[in-house]
Coordinates of C-alpha atoms and ligand atoms in Angstrom, one line a residue:
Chain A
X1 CA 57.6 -10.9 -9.6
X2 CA 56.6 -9.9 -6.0
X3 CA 54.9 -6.5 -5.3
X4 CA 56.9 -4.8 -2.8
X5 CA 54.4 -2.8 -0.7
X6 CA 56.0 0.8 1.0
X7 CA 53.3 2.4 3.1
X8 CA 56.2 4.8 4.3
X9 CA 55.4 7.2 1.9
X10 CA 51.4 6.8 2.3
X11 CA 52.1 7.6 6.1
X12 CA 54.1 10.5 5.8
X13 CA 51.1 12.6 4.2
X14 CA 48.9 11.8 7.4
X15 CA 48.2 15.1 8.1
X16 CA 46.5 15.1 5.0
X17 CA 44.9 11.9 5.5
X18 CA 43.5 13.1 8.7
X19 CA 41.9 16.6 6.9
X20 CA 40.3 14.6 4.3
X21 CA 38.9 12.0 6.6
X22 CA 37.3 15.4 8.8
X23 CA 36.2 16.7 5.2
X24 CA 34.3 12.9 4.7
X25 CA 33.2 13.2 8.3
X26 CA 31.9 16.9 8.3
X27 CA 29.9 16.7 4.7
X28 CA 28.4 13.2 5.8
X29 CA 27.5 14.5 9.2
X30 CA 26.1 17.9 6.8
X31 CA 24.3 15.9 4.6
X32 CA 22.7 13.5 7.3
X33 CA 21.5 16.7 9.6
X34 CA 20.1 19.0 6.5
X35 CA 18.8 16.0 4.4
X36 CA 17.1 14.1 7.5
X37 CA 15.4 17.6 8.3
X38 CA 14.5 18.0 4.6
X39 CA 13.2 15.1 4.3
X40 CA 10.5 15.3 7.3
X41 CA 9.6 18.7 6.0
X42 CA 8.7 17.2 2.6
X43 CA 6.8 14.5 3.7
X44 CA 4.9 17.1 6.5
X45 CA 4.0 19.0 3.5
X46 CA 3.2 15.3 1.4
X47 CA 1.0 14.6 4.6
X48 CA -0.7 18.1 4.8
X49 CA -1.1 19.6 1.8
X50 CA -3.0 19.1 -1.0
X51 CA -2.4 16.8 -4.2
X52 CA -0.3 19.1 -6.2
X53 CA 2.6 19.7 -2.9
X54 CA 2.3 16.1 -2.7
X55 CA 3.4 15.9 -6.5
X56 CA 5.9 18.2 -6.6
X57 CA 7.8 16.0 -3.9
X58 CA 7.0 13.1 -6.0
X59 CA 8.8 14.7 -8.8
X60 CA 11.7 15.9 -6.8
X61 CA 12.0 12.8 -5.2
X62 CA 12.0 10.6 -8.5
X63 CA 14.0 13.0 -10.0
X64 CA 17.0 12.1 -7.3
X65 CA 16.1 8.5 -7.1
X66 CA 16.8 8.3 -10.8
X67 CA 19.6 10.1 -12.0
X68 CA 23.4 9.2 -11.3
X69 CA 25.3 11.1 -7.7
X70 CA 27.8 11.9 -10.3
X71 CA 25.4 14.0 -12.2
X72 CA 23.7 15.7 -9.5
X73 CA 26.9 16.7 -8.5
X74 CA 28.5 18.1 -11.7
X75 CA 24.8 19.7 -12.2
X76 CA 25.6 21.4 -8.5
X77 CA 29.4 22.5 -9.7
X78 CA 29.0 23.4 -13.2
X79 CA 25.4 24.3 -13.9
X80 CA 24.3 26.2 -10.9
X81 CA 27.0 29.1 -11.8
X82 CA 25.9 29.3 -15.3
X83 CA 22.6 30.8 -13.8
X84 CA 24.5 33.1 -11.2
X85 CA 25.1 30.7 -8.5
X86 CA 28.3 30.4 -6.9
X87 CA 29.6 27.9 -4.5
X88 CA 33.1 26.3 -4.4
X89 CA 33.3 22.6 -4.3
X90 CA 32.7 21.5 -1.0
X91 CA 29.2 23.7 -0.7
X92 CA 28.8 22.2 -3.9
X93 CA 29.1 18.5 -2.7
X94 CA 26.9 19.4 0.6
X95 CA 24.2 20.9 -1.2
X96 CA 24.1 17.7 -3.6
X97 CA 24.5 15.2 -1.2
X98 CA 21.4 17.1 0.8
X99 CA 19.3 17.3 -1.9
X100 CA 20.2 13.2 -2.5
X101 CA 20.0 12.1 0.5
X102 CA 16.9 14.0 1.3
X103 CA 15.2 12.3 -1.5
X104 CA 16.0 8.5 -0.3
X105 CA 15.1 9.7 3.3
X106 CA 11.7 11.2 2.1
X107 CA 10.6 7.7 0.6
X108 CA 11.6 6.2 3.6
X109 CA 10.0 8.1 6.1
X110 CA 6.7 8.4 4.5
X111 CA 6.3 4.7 4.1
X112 CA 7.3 4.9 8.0
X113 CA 4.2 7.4 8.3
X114 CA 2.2 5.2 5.7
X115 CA 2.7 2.4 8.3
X116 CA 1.3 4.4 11.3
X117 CA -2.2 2.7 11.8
X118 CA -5.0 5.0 11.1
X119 CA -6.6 4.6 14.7
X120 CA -3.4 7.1 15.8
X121 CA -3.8 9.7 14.0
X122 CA -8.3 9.5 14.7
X123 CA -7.1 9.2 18.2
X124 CA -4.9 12.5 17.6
X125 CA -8.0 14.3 15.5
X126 CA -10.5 13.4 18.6
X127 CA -8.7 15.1 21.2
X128 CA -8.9 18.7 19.2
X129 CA -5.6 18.4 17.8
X130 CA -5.2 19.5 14.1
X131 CA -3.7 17.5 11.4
X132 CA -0.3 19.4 11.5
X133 CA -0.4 18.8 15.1
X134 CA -1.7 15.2 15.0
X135 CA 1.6 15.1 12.1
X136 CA 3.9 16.4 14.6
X137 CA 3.0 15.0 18.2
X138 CA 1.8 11.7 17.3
X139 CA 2.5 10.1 13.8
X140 CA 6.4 11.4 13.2
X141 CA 8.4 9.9 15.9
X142 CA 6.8 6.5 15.7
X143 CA 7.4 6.9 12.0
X144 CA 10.8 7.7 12.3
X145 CA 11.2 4.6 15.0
X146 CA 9.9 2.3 12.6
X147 CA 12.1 3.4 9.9
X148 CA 15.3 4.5 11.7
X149 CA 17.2 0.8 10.7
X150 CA 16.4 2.2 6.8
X151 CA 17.5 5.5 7.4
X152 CA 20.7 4.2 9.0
X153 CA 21.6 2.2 6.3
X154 CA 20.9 5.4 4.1
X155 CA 22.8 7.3 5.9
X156 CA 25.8 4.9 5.7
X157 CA 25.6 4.4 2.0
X158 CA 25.7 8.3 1.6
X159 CA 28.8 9.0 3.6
X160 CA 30.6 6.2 1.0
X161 CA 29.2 7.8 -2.0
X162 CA 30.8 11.3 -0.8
X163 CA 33.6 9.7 -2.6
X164 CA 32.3 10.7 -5.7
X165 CA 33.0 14.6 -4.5
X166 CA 36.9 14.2 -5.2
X167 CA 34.9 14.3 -9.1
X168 CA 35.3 18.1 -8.3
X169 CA 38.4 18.3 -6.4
X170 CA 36.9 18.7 -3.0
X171 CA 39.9 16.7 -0.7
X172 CA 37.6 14.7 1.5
X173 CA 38.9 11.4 2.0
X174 CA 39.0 9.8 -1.8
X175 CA 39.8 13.4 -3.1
X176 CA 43.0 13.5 -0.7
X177 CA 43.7 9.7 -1.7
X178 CA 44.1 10.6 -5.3
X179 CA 46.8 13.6 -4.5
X180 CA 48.7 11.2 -2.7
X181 CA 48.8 8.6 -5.1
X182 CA 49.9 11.4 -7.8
X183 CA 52.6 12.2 -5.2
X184 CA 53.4 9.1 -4.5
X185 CA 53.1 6.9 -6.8
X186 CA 51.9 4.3 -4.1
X187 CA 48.7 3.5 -5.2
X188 CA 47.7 0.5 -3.6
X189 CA 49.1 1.7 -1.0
X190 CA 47.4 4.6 -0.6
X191 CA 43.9 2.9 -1.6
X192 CA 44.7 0.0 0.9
X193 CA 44.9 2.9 3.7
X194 CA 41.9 4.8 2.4
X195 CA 39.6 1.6 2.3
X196 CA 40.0 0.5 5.7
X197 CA 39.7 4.3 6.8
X198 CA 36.6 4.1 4.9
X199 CA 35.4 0.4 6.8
X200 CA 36.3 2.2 10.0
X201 CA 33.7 5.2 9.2
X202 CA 31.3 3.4 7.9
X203 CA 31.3 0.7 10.9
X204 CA 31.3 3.4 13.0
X205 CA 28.9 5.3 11.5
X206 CA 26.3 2.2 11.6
X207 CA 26.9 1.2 15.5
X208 CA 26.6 5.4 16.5
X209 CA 23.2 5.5 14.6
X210 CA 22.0 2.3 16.0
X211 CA 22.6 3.5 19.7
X212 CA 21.3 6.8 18.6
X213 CA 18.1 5.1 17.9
X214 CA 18.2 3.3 21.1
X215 CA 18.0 6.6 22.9
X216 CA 15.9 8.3 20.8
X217 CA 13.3 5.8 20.1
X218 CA 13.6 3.4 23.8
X219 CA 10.0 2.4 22.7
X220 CA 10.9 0.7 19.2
X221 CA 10.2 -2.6 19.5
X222 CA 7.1 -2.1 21.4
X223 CA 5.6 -0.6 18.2
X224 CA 5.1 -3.3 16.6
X225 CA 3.7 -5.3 19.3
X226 CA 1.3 -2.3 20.2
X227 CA 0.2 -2.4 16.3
X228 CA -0.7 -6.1 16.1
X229 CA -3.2 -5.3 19.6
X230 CA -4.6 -2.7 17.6
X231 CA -5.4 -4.6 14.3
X232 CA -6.8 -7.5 16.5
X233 CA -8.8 -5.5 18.6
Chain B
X1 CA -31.7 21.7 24.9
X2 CA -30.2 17.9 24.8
X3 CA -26.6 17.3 24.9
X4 CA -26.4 15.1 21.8
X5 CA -29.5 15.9 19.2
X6 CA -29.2 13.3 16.2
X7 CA -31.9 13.7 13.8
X8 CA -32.7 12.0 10.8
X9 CA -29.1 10.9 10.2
X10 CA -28.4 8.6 6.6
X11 CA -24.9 7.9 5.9
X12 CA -23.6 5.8 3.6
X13 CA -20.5 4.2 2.3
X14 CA -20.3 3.9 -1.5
X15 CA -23.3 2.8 -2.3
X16 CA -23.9 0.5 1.0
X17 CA -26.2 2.7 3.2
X18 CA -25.5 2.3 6.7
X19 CA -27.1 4.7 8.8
X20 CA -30.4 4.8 7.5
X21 CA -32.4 8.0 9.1
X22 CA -31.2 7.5 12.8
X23 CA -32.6 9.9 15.1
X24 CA -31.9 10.0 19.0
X25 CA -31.6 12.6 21.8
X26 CA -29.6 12.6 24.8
X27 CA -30.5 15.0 27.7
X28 CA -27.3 16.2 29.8
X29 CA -26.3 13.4 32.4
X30 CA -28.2 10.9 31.1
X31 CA -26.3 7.6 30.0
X32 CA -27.4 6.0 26.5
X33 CA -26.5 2.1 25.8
X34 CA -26.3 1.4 22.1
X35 CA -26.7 -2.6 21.6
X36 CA -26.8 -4.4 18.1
X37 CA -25.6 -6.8 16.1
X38 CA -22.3 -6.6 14.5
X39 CA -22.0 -4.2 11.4
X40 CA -25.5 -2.7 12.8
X41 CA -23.8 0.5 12.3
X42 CA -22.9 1.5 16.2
X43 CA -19.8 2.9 16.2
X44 CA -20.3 4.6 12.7
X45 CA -23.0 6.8 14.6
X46 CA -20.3 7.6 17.3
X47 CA -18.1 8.4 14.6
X48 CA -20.6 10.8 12.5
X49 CA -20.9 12.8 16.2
X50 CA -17.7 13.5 16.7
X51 CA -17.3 14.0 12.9
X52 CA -14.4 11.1 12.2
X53 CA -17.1 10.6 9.5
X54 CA -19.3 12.8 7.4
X55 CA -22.8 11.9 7.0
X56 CA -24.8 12.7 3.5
X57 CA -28.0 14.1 5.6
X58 CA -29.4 15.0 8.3
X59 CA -28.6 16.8 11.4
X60 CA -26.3 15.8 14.4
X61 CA -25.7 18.7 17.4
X62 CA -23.6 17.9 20.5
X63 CA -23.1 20.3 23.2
X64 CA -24.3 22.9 21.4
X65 CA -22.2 22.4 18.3
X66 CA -23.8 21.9 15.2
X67 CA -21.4 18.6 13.4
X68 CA -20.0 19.3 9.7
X69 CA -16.9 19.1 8.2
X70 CA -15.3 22.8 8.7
X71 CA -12.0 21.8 10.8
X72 CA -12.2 24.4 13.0
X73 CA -15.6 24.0 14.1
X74 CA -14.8 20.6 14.5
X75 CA -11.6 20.9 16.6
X76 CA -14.0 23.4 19.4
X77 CA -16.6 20.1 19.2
X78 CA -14.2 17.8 19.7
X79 CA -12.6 20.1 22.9
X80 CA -15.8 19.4 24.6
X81 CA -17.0 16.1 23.2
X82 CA -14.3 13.3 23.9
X83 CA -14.7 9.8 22.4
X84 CA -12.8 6.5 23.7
X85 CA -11.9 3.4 21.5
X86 CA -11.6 -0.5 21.6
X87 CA -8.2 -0.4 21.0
X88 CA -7.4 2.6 23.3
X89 CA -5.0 4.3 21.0
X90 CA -2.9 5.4 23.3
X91 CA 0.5 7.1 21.8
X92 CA 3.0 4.6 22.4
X93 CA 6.3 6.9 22.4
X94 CA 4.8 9.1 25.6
X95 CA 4.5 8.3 28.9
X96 CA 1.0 7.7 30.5
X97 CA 1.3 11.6 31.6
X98 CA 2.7 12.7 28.8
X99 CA -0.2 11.2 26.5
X100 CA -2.7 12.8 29.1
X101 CA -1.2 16.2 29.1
X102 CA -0.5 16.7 25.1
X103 CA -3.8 17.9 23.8
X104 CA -4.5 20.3 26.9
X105 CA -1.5 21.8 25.9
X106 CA -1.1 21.9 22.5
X107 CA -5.0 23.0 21.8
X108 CA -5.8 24.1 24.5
X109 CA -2.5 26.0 25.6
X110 CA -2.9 25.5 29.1
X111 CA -0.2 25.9 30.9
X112 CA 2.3 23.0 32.1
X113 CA 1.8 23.1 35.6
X114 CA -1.8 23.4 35.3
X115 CA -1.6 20.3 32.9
X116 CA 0.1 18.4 34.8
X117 CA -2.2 18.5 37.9
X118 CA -4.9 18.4 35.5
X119 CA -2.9 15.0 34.5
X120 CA -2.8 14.0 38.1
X121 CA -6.0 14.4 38.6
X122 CA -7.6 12.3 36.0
X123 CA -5.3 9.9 36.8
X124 CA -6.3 9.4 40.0
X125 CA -10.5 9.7 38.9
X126 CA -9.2 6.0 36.8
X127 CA -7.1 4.7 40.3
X128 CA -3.4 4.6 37.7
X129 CA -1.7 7.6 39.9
X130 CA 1.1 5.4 40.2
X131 CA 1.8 4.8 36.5
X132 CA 2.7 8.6 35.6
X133 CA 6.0 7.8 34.3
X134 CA 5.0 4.4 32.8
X135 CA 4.6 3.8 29.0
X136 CA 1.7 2.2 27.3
X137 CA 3.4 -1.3 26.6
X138 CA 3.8 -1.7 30.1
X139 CA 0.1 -1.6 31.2
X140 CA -2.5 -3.9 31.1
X141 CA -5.2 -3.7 28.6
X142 CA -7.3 -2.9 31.3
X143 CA -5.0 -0.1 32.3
X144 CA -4.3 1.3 29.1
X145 CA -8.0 1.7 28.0
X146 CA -8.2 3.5 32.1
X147 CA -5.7 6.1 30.5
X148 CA -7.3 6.6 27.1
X149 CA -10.5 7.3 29.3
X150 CA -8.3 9.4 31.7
X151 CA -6.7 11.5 28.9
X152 CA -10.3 12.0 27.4
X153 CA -11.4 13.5 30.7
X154 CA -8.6 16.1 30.8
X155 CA -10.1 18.0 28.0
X156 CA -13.1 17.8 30.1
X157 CA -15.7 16.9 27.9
X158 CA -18.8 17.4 28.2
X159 CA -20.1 14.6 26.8
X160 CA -18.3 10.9 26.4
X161 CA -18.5 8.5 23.7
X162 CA -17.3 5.0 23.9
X163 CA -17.3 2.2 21.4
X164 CA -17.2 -1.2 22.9
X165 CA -14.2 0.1 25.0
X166 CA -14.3 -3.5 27.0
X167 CA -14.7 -5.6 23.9
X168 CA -10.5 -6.2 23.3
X169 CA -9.8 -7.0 27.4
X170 CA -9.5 -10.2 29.0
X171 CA -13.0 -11.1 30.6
X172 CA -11.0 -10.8 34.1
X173 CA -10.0 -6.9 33.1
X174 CA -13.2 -5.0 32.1
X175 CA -14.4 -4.9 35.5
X176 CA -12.0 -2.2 36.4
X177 CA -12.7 -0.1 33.3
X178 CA -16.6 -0.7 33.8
X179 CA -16.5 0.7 37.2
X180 CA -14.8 4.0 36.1
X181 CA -17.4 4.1 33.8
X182 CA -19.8 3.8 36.4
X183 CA -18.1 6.3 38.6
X184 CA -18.5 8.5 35.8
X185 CA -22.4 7.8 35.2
X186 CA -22.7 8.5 38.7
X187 CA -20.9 12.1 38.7
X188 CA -23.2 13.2 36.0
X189 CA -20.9 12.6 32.9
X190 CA -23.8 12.7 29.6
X191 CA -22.4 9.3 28.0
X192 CA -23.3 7.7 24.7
X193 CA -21.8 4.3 25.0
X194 CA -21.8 1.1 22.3
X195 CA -21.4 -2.3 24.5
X196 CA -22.2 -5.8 24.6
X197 CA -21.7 -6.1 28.6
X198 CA -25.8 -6.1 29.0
X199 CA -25.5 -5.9 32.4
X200 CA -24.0 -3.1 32.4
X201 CA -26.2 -1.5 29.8
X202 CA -29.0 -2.5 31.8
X203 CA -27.7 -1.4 35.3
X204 CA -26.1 2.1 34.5
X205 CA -27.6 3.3 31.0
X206 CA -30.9 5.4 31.4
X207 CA -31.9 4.7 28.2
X208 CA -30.7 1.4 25.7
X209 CA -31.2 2.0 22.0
X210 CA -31.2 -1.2 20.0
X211 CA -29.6 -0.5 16.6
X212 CA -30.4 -2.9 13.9
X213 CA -29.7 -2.6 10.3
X214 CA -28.8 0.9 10.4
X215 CA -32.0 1.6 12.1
X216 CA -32.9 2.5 15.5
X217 CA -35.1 -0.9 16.1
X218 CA -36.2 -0.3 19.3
X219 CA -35.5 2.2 22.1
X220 CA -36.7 3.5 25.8
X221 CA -35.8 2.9 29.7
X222 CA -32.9 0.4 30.0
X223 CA -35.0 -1.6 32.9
X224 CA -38.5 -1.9 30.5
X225 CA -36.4 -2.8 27.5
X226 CA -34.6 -5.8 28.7
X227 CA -37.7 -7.1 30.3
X228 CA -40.0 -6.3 27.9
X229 CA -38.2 -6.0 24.2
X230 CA -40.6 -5.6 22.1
X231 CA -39.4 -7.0 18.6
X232 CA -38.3 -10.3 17.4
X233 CA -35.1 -8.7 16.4
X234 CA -34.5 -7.5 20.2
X235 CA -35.5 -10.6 21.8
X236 CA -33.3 -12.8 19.9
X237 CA -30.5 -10.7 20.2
X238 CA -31.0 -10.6 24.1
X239 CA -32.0 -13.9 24.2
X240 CA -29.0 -15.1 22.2
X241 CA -26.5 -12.8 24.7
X242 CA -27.8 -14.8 28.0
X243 CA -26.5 -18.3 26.9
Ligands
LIG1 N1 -14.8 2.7 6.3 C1 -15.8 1.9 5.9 N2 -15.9 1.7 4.6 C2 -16.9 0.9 4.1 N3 -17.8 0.3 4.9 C3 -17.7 0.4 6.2 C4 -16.7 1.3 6.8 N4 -16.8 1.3 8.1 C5 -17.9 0.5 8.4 N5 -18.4 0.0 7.3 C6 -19.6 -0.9 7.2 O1 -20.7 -0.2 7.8 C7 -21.5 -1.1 8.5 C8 -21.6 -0.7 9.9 O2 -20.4 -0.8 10.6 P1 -20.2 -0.3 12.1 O3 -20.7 1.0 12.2 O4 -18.7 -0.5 12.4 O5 -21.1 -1.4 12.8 P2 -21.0 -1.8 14.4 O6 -20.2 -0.8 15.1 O7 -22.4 -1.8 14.8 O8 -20.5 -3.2 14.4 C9 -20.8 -2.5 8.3 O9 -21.5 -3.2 7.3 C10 -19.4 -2.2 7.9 O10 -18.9 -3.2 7.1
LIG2 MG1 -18.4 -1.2 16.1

C-alpha cells in the first residue's frame, strides 16, 4: 500500500498557516524582549543586593529550570484565574514563556558576569563609579558578549517549545496545525508543512541573532584575548 | 598637611599578616618609589589607600579624606585619588574616548562637551590624540596602559597611584609610559608609585621606600638610598636588580 500524499488541502488553509506562523513569531519575539530584560534585571539585583535578593532569584530560577513548559503554562491558564487573574490564552503563553525563558537567560548571563575578571569591575570602583554603575557601564555588555552564542541557542529552543501553547488553544503555528489536521484529515501533510515552517524559523532565528550580536557586540572576540593579557599580567 | 598620611597600617589576610604597622607620608608633589620583593606587600598598601581593601588598623588619609569602608566616602576619595594598574584594565567594549569620558560623566555629571575636551585633553597630556575612536585591542600595551593613565587624569586626581604599571610591557614599550610619568612628576602630580625600573625610581622619585616583609625596611631620598642602602635586605635586593 502506497501513501498518497495531497497537500492541496493543507494549502488551501494558508491564510491560516500564515496567522499562526505571525502568532509563533510575535510570542517568540515577546518572550525573547521581556524575558532577555528580565533576566538582566534579576541578575542586577543577584549582583547588587544582598544575600536574601540573590536567593529569591535562586529560587525562582530553579523553580523554572525544574518543572515541565507544559506545567508552567497550564499553571498560567488555569491557576492564575482561580486567584482573580484573567488572561486569555495567548497572554497566558507570553507570560509563561517570559517567566521560562527569563529563568534560563538569568543563569546564563550571570555566569557571563561571573566570567568578567575581577580587575574590571576594581577598575570601574577606582574611578568613583558605584557598583550599580560599575554593573551597568562596564561588566553587563561584556557579559552579555561572552554569553550571547548561549542566549541565542536559548532563544531558539524557546520559540520551538511555543508549540506546547496550542496545549491551551492559542493558534500559533502547532495550534493552527492541529485545526487543520481536524479539518482536513491530512495529517502528515499538514505536519510535513508545519515542520519545515518551523526549520525555516528556527534557522532564521539563529543567523538574525548571530548578526545581531555582530553588531551589537563588534568587540566579541577580542574579549577573550583581552582576558588572557589580564590573567598573565 | 601631606597628601597621603599612612600610619600604623596592619592588614591581614586570613590569618597571614601582610601589612605589618606600615607608616609613610607623602607631602603634595612629591613622588614616592615603593621597591620590594615580590609578595612584600606593595600593591596591597596601594590598594588599602584607595580602599579596594580594608585594613584591620590603623589610619590611612589621602587628600584630605580619611579611608574606610562607607561607599560614599569612598566614591568622593576615589574622585580625587586615581590609581593605575599592570594590566591597565581598560573597558574593552568602548572606544579609547569613550573609556576616558565615562566616569566624568556618570559620577561626576559633567557635561558631554566638557567631557569630551576634557577627553581630548588627557589624551593629548599621553601623545594617543590620534586613537580617539580606537578600541583597546587595537593598541599596544604601551598605549593601552597611556589610556588607563589618561582616563585616570580626567577625574583629575589629586594624587596618582600606580602598581608596577610597566611590569606586563615589552622592554622596548615602557619607555613611552615612563616618560608620561615623568611629565607628570614634573607638573607637580603627588604620585605614589610601586616599580622595579630602579632607574627610574632613582631619577624621578623624591623619596624610595623599600618594603620588605610587610614592613617599611628602609626609607629616605631616592639619590642617598641607592647609594648608600643601609640594610642587608636593601643591598641585596639592589645589588641583585643591577645584574
Ligand atoms: N586577595 C588576597 N588574598 C590572600 N592573600 C593575598 C591576597 N592578595 C595578596 N595576598 C598576599 O599578600 C602578600 C602581599 O601581596 P602583594 O601586596 O600583592 O605584594 P607585592 O605587590 O609587593 O608583590 C603576598 O604574600 C600575597 O600572596
Ligand atoms: Mg604587586
Amino acid at each position: 500500500m502506497r501513501y498518497q500524499f495531497q497537500f492541496e488541502a493543507v494549502f488551501a488553509e494558508a491564510d491560516r498557516i500564515l496567522n499562526g506562523v505571525l502568532l509563533t513569531i510575535g510570542l517568540s519575539f515577546g518572550a525573547i524582549v521581556l524575558g532577555l530584560a528580565l533576566a538582566v534585571l534579576l541578575v542586577a539585583a543577584k549582583s547588587l543586593f544582598g544575600r536574601w535578593v540573590g536567593m529569591l532569584v535562586d529560587a525562582y530560577v530553579e523553580l523554572m529550570r525544574n518543572t515541565p513548559f507544559l506545567v508552567q503554562l497550564f499553571m498560567m491558564f488555569f491557576g492564575l484565574p482561580l486567584i482573580g487573574i484573567r488572561m486569555s490564552g495567548t497572554e497566558a503563553a507570553l507570560l509563561a514563556m517570559t517567566l521560562n525563558l527569563g529563568a534560563y537567560a538569568t543563569e546564563i548571563i550571570r555566569a557571563g558576569v561571573d566570567s568578567i575578571h575581577r580587575s574590571q569591575i576594581e577598575a570601574g570602583l577606582s574611578l568613583a563609579m558605584t557598583k550599580r554603575q560599575v554593573f551597568q557601564y562596564v561588566v553587563l555588555m561584556p557579559a552579555l558578549a561572552r554569553v550571547w552564542p548561549a542566549l541565542s541557542s536559548q532563544f531558539v529552543l524557546m520559540l520551538l517549545a511555543s508549540s506546547i501553547c496550542s496545549f491551551i488553544s492559542v493558534p500559533e503555528l502547532s495550534g493552527t496545525a492541529a485545526i487543520i489536521e481536524q479539518n482536513t484529515f491530512r495529517s502528515f501533510e499538514t505536519y510535513i508543512v508545519v515542520t519545515l515552517i518551523y526549520l525555516a524559523l528556527a534557522l532564521s532565528l539563529k543567523v538574525s541573532l548571530l548578526w545581531l550580536g555582530r553588531r551589537i557586540f563588534p568587540r566579541l572576540s577580542s574579549l577573550d584575548r583581552l582576558d588572557a593579557k589580564a590573567e598573565a599580567a | 598637611m601631606p597628601a597621603v598620611l599612612i600610619e600604623d597600617v596592619h592588614k591581614s589576610y586570613g590569618s597571614l599578616e601582610v601589612l605589618k604597622g606600615v607608616s609613610l607620608a607623602v607631602e603634595p608633589g612629591q613622588v614616592v618609589a615603593l621597591i620590594g620583593r615580590s609578595g612584600s606587600g606593595k600593591s596591597t598598601l596601594l590598594r588599602c589607600i584607595n580602599g579596594l581593601e580594608a585594613f584591620q588598623s590603623g589610619r590611612i588619609e589621602v587628600a584630605g579624606h580619611a579611608v574606610d569602608q562607607d561607599q560614599k566616602r569612598l566614591r568622593e576619595l576615589r574622585k580625587d585619588v586615581g590609581i593605575v594598574f599592570q594590566s591597565y584594565n581598560l573597558f574593552p567594549h568602548l572606544t579609547v574616548g569613550q573609556n576616558i569620558m565615562l566616569s566624568p560623566r556618570i559620577t561626576k555629571n559633567v557635561p558631554q562637551a566638557e567631557a569630551l575636551a576634557l577627553a581630548k585633553d588627557v589624551l593629548a597630556q599621553v601623545g594617543l590624540s590620534d586613537k580617539f575612536d580606537s578600541y583597546p585591542d587595537n593598541l599596544s600595551g604601551g598605549q593601552q596602559q597611556r589610556v588607563a593613565i589618561a582616563r585616570s587624569l580626567a577625574m583629575k586626581p589629586k594624587v596618582m597611584l600606580f602598581d608596577e604599571v610597566t611590569s606586563a610591557l615589552d622592554p622596548e614599550l615602557t619607555g613611552e609610559v615612563l616618560l608620561v610619568m615623568e611629565k607628570l612628576a614634573r607638573d607637580g602630580m603627588t604620585m605614589l608609585l610601586v616599580t622595579h625600573e630602579m632607574n627610574f625610581a632613582r631619577t624621578v622619585a623624591n623619596t624610595t621606600v623599600f618594603m620588605h616583609q610587610g614592613k617599611i625596611w628602609e626609607s629616605g631620598s631616592s639619590a642617598q638610598l641607592f647609594a648608600e642602602p643601609q640594610t642587608p635586605e636593601l643591598r641585596n635586593f639592589v645589588g641583585a636588580g643591577r645584574h
